[in-house]
PDB file of C-alpha atoms in Angstrom:
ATOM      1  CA  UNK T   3      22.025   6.836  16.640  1.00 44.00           C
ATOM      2  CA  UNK T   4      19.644   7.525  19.172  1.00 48.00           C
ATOM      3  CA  UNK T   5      17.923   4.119  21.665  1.00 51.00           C
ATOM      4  CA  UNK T   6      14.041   4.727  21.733  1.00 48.00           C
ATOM      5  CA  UNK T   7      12.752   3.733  25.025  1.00 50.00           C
ATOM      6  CA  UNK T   8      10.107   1.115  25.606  1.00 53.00           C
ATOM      7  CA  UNK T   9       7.385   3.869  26.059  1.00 53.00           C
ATOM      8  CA  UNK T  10       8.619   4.953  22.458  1.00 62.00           C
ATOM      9  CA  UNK T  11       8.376   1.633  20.597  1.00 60.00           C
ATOM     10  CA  UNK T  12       5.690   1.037  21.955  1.00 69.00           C
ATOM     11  CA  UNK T  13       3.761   4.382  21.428  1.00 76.00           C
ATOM     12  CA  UNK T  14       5.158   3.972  17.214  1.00 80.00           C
ATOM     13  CA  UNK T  15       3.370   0.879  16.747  1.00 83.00           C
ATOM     14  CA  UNK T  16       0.199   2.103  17.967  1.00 86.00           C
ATOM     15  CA  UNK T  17       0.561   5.266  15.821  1.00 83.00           C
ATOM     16  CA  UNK T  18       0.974   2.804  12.531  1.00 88.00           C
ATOM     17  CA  UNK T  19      -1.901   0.690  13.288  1.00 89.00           C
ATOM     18  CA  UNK T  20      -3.902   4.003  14.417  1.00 88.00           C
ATOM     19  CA  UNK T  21      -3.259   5.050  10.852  1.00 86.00           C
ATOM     20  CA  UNK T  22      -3.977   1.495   9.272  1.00 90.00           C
ATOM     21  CA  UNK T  23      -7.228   1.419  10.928  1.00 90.00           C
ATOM     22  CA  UNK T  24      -8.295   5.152   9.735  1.00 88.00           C
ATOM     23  CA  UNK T  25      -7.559   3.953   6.038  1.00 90.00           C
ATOM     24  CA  UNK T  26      -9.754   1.051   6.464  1.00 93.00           C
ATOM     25  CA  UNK T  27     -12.421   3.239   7.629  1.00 92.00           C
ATOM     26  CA  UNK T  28     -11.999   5.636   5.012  1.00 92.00           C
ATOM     27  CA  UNK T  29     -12.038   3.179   2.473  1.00 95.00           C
ATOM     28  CA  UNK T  30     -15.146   1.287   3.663  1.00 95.00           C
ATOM     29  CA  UNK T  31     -16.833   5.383   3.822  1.00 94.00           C
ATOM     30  CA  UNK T  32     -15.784   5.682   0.036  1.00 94.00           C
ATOM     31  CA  UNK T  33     -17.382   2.664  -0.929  1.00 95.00           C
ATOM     32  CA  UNK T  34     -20.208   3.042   1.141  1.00 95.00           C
ATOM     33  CA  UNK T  35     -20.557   6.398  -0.072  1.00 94.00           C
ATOM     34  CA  UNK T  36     -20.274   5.699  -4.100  1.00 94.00           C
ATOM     35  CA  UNK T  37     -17.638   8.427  -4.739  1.00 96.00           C
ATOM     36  CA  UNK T  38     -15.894   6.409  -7.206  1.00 96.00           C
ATOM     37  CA  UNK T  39     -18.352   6.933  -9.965  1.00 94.00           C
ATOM     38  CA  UNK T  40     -17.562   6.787 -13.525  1.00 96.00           C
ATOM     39  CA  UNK T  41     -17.648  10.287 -15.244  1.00 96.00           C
ATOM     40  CA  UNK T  42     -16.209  11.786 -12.486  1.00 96.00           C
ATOM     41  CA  UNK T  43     -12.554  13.081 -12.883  1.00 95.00           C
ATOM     42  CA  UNK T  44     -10.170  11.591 -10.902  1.00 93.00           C
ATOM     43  CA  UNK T  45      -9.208  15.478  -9.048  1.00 92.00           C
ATOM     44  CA  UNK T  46     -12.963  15.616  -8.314  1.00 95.00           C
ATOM     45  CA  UNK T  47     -12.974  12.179  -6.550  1.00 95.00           C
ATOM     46  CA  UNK T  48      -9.900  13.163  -5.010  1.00 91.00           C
ATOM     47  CA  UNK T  49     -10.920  16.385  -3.769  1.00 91.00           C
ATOM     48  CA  UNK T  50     -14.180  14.267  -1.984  1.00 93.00           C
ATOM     49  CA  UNK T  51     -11.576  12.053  -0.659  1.00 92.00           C
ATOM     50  CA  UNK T  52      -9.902  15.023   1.289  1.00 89.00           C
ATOM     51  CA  UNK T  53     -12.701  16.224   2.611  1.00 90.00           C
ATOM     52  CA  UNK T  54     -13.840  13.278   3.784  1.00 91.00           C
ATOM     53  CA  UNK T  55     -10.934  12.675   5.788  1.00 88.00           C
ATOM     54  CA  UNK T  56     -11.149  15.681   7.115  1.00 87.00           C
ATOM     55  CA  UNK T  57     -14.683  16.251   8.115  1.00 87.00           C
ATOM     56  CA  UNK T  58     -15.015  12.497   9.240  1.00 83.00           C
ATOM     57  CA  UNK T  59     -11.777  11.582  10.477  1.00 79.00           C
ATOM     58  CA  UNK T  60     -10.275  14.885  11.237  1.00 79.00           C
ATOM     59  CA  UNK T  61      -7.043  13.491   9.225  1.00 72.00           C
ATOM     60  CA  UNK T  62      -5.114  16.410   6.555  1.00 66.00           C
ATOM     61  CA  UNK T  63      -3.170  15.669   3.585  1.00 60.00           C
ATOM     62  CA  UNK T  64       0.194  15.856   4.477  1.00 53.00           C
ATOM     63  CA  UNK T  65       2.615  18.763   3.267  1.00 46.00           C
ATOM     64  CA  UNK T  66       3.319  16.108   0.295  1.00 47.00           C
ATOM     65  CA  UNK T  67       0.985  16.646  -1.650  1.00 55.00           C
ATOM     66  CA  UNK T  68       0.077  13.340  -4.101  1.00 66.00           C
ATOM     67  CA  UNK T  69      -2.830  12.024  -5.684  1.00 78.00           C
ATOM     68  CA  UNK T  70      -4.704   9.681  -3.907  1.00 86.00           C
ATOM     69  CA  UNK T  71      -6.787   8.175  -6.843  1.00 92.00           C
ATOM     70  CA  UNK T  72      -5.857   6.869 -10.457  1.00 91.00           C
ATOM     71  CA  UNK T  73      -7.655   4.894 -12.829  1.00 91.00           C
ATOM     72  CA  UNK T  74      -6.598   2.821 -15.912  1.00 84.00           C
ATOM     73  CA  UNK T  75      -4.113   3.555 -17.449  1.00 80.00           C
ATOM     74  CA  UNK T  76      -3.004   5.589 -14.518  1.00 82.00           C
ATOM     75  CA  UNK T  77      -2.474   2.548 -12.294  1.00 82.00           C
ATOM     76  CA  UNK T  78       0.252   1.626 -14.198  1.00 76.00           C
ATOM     77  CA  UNK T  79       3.821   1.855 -11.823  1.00 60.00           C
ATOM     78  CA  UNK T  80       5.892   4.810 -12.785  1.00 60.00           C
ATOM     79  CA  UNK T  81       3.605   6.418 -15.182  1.00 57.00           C
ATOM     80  CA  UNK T  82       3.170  10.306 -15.752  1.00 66.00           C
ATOM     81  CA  UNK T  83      -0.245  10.170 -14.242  1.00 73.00           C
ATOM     82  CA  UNK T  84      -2.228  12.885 -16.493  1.00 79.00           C
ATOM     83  CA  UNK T  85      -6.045  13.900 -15.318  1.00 85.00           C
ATOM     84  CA  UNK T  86      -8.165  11.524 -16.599  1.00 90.00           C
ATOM     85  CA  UNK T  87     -12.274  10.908 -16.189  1.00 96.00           C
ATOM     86  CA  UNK T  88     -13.089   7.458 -14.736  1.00 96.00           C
ATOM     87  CA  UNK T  89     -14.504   5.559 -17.589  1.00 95.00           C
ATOM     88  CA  UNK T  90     -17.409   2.746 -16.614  1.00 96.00           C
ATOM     89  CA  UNK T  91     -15.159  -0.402 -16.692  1.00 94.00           C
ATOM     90  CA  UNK T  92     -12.235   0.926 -15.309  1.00 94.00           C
ATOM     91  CA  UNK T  93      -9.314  -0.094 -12.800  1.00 94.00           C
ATOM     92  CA  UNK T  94      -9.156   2.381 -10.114  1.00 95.00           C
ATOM     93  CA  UNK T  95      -6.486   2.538  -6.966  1.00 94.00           C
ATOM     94  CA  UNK T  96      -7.058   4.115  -4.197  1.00 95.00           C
ATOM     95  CA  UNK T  97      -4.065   4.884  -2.411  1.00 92.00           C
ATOM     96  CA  UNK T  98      -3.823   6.738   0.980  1.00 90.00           C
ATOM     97  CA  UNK T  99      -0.037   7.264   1.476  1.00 83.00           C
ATOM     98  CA  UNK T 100       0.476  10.832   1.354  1.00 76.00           C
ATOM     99  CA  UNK T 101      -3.285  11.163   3.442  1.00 78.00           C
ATOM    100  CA  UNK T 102      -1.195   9.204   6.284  1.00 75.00           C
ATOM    101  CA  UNK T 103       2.236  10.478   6.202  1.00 70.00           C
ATOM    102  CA  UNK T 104       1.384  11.484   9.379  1.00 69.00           C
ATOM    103  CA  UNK T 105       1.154   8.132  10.704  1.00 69.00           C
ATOM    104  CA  UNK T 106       4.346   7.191   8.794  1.00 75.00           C
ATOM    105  CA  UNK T 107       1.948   3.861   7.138  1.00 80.00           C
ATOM    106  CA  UNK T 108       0.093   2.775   4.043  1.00 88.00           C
ATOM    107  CA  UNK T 109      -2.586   1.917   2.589  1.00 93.00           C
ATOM    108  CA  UNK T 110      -3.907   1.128  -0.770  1.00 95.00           C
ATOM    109  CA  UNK T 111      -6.564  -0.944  -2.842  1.00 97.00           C
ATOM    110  CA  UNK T 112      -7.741  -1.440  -5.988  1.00 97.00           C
ATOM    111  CA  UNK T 113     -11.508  -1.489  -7.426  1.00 96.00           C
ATOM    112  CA  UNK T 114     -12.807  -2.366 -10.704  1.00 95.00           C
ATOM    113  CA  UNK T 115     -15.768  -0.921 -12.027  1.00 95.00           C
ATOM    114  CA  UNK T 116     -18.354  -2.472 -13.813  1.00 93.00           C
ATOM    115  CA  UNK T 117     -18.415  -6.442 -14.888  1.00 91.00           C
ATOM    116  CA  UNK T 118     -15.253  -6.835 -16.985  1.00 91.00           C
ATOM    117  CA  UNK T 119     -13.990 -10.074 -15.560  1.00 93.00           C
ATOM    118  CA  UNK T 120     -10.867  -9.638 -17.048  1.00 90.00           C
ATOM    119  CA  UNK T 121     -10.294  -6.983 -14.538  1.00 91.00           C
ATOM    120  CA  UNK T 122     -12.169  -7.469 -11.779  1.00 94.00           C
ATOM    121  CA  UNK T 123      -9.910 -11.222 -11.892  1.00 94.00           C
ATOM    122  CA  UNK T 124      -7.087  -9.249 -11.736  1.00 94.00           C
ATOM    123  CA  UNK T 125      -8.603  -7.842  -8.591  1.00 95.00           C
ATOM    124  CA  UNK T 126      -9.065 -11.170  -7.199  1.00 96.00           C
ATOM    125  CA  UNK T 127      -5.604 -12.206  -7.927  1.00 96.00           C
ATOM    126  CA  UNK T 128      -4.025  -9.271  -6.348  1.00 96.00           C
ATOM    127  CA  UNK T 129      -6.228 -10.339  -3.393  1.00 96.00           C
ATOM    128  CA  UNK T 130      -5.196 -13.546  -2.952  1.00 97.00           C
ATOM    129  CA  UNK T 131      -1.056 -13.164  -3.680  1.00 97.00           C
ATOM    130  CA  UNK T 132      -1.746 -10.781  -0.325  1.00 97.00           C
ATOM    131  CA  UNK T 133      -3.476 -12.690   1.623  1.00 97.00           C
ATOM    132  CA  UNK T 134      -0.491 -15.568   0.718  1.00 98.00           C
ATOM    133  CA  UNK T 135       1.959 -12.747   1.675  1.00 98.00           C
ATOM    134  CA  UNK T 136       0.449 -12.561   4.601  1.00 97.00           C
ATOM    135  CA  UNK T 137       0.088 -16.564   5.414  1.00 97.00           C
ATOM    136  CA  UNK T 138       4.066 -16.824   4.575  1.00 98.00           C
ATOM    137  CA  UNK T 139       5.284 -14.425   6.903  1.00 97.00           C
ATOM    138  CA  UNK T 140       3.570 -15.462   9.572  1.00 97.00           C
ATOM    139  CA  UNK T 141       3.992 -19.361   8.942  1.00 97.00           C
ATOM    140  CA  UNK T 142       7.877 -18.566   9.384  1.00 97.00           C
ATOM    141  CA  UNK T 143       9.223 -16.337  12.120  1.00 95.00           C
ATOM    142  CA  UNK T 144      12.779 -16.271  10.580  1.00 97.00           C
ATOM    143  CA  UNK T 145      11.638 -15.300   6.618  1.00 98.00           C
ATOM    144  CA  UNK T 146      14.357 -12.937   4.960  1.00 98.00           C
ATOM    145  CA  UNK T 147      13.309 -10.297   2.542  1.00 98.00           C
ATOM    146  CA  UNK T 148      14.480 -12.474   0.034  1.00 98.00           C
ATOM    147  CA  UNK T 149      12.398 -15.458   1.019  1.00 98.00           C
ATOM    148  CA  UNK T 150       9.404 -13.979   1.528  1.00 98.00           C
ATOM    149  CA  UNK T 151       9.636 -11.728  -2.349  1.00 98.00           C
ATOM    150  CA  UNK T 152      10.463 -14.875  -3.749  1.00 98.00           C
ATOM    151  CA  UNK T 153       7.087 -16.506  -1.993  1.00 98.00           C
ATOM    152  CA  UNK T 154       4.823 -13.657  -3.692  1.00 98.00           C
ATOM    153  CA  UNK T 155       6.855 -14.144  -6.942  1.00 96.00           C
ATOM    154  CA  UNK T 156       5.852 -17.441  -7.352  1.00 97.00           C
ATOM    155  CA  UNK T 157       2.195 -16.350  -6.183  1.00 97.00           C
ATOM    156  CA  UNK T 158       1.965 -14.411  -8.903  1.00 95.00           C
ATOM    157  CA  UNK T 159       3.450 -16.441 -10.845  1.00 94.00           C
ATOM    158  CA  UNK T 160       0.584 -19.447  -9.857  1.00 94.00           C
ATOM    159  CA  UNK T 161      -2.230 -16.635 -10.664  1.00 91.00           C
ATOM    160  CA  UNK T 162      -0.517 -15.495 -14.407  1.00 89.00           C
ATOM    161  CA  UNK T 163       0.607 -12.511 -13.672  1.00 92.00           C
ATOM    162  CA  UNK T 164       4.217 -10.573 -12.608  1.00 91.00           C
ATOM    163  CA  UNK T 165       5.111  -8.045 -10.056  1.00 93.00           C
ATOM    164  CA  UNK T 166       5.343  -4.420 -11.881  1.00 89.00           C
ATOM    165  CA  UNK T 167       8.050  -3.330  -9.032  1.00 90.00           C
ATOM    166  CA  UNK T 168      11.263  -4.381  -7.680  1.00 92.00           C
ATOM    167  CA  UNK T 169      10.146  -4.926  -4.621  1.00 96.00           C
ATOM    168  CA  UNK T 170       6.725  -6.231  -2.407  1.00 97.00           C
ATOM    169  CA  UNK T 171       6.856  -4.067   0.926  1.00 96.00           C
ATOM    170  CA  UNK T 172       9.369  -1.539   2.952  1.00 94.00           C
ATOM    171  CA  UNK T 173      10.041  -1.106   6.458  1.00 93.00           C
ATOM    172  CA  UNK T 174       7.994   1.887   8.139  1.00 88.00           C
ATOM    173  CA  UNK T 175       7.521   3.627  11.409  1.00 70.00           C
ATOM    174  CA  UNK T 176      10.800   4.969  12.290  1.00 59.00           C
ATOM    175  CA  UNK T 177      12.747   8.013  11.577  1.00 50.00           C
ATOM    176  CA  UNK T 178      12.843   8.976   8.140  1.00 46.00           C
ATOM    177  CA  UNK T 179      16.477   7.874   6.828  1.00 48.00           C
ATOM    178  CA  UNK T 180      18.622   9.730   4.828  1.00 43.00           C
ATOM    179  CA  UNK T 181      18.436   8.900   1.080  1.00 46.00           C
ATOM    180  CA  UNK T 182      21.166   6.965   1.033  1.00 43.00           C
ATOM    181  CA  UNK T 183      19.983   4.671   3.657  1.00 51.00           C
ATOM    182  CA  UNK T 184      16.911   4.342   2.155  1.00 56.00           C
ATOM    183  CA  UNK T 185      18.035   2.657  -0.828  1.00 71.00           C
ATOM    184  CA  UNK T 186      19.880   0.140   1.172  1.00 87.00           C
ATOM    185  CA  UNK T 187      18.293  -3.525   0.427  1.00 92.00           C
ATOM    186  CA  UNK T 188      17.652  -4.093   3.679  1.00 93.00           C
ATOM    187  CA  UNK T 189      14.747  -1.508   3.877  1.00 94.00           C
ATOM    188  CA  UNK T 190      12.448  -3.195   1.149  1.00 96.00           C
ATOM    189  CA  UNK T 191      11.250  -6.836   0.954  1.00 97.00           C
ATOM    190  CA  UNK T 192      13.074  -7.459  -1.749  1.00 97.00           C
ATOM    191  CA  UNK T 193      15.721  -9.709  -3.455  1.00 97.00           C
ATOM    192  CA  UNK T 194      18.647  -8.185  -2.117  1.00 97.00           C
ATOM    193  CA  UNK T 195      17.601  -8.486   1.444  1.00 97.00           C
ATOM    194  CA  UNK T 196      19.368 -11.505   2.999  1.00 97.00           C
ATOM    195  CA  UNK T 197      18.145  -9.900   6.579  1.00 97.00           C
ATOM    196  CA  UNK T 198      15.009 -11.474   8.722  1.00 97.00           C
ATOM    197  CA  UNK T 199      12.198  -8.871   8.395  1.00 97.00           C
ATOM    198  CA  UNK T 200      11.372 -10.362  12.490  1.00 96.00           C
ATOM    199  CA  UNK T 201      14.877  -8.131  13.980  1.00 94.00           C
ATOM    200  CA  UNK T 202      15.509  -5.327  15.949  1.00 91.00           C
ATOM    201  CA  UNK T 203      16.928  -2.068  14.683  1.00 87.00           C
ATOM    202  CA  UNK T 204      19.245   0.100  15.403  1.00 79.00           C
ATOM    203  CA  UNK T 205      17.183   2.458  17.373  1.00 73.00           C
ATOM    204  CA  UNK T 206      16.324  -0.645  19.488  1.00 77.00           C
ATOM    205  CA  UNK T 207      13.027  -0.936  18.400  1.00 81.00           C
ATOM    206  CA  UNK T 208      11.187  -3.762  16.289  1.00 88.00           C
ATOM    207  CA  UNK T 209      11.173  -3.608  12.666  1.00 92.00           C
ATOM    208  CA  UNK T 210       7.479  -2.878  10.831  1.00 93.00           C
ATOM    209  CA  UNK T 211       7.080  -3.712   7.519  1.00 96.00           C
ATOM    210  CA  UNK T 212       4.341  -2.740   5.159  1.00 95.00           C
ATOM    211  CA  UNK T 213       3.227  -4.927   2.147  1.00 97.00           C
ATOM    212  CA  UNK T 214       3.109  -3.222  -0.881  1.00 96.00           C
ATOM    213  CA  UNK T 215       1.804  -5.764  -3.855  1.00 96.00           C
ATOM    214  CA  UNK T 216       1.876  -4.769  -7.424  1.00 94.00           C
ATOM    215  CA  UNK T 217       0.349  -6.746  -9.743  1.00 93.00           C
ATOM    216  CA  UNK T 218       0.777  -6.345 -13.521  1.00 84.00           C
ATOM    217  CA  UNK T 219      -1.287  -7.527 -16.885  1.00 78.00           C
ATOM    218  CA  UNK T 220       1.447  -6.244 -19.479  1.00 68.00           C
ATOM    219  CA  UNK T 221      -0.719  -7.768 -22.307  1.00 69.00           C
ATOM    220  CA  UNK T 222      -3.708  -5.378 -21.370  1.00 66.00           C
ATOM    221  CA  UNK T 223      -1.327  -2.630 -19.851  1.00 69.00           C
ATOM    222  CA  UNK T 224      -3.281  -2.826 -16.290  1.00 78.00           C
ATOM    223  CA  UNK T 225      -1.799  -2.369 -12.866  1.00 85.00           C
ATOM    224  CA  UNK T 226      -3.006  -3.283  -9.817  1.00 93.00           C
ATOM    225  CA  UNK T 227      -2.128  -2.261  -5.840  1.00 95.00           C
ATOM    226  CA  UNK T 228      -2.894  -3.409  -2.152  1.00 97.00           C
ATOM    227  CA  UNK T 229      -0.512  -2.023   0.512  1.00 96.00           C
ATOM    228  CA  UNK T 230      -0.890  -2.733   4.063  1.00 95.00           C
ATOM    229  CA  UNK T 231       0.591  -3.172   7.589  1.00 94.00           C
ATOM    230  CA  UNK T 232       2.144  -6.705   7.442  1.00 95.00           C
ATOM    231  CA  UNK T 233       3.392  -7.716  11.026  1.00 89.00           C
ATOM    232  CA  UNK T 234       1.107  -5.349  13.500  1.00 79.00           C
ATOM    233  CA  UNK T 235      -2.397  -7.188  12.361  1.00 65.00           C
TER     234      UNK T 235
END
């Protein structure tokens, strides 16, 4: 496997928080903006999205081609997705993956419409397991995968609510692996991964991670998201 020089490593981690930075941006624009608006399908308020990006922030959707908005019961993990209109009270995540592929990050959030407080406290808890993420990784320069899952486990936990995916975050901003590596444990902050997420890889370079929280109501069958850089900000 190929060494990346220091020029390299060093030019990767300003690409990912290049991209991290343009999704905040964007996101603040959308808000600002009102596109989420209830009656409006969720292809229509992805389609403003795009151009957005594009006509503000000169950024294309990448040749992977995925929706960047869904709204309850779309948020749920794994579901099929189908075109929906955003109702008035609804969950709706924003998520700018495929937007960035380019910049080989992530970032998503979730809003709730309206004044349901059932939701919009799901919101808030999703909020604050991050933010505790966040505070336990950088309280501890040694935390394993393992360790720091098991922290935002019992986060969740603390607020009511489970994780709706096996893992919390994955490693990003070097060459795409082959499939089988990318199912290894050690990729994803996870259970499995005994390894410090603070190491340096393979290629020589230091391992970025991005946080990828998913919150779950199974009584109400809501879903909620915030992804983000984790160790560059």
């Amino acid at each position: 496997m190929a060494t990346l020089d220091r020029t390299d490593v060093g030019l990767r981690a300003l690409h990912l928080l290049e991209g991290q930075r343009m999704a905040q941006r964007l996101f603040a624009h959308v808000l600002d903006t009102q596109v989420i608006k209830p009656g409006r399908s969720e292809e229509e308020v992805d389609n403003r999205i795009a151009l957005i990006a594009r006509e503000v922030f000169g950024v294309r959707a990448g040749r992977v081609r995925r929706r960047f908005v869904r709204s309850w019961p779309n948020t749920v993990v794994g579901g099929s997705w189908p075109e929906r209109v955003i109702g008035a009270q609804d969950l709706v995540v924003l998520d700018f993956e495929s937007l960035l592929a380019p910049y080989e990050t992530g970032f998503a959030r979730t809003v709730a419409l309206g004044d349901a407080p059932v939701r919009r406290r799901l919101v808030h808890d999703l909020t604050a397991v991050a933010t505790g993420a966040r505070d336990a990784f950088r309280a501890d320069g040694s935390i394993t995968g393992r360790e720091l899952y098991a922290k935002v486990r019992a986060l969740a936990a603390r607020a009511g609510r489970s994780l709706a995916a096996r893992h919390c975050g994955r490693l990003t901003g070097t060459a795409p692996a082959p499939h089988a590596e990318a199912t290894r444990p050690e990729v994803f902050i996870c259970a499995e991964n005994d390894r410090p997420l603070r190491r340096t890889l393979e290629q020589g370079c230091r391992a970025h991670w991005i946080l990828q929280i998913h919150l779950a109501d199974e009584h109400r069958g809501h879903a909620v998201v915030h992804t983000e850089l984790l160790d560059l900000v």
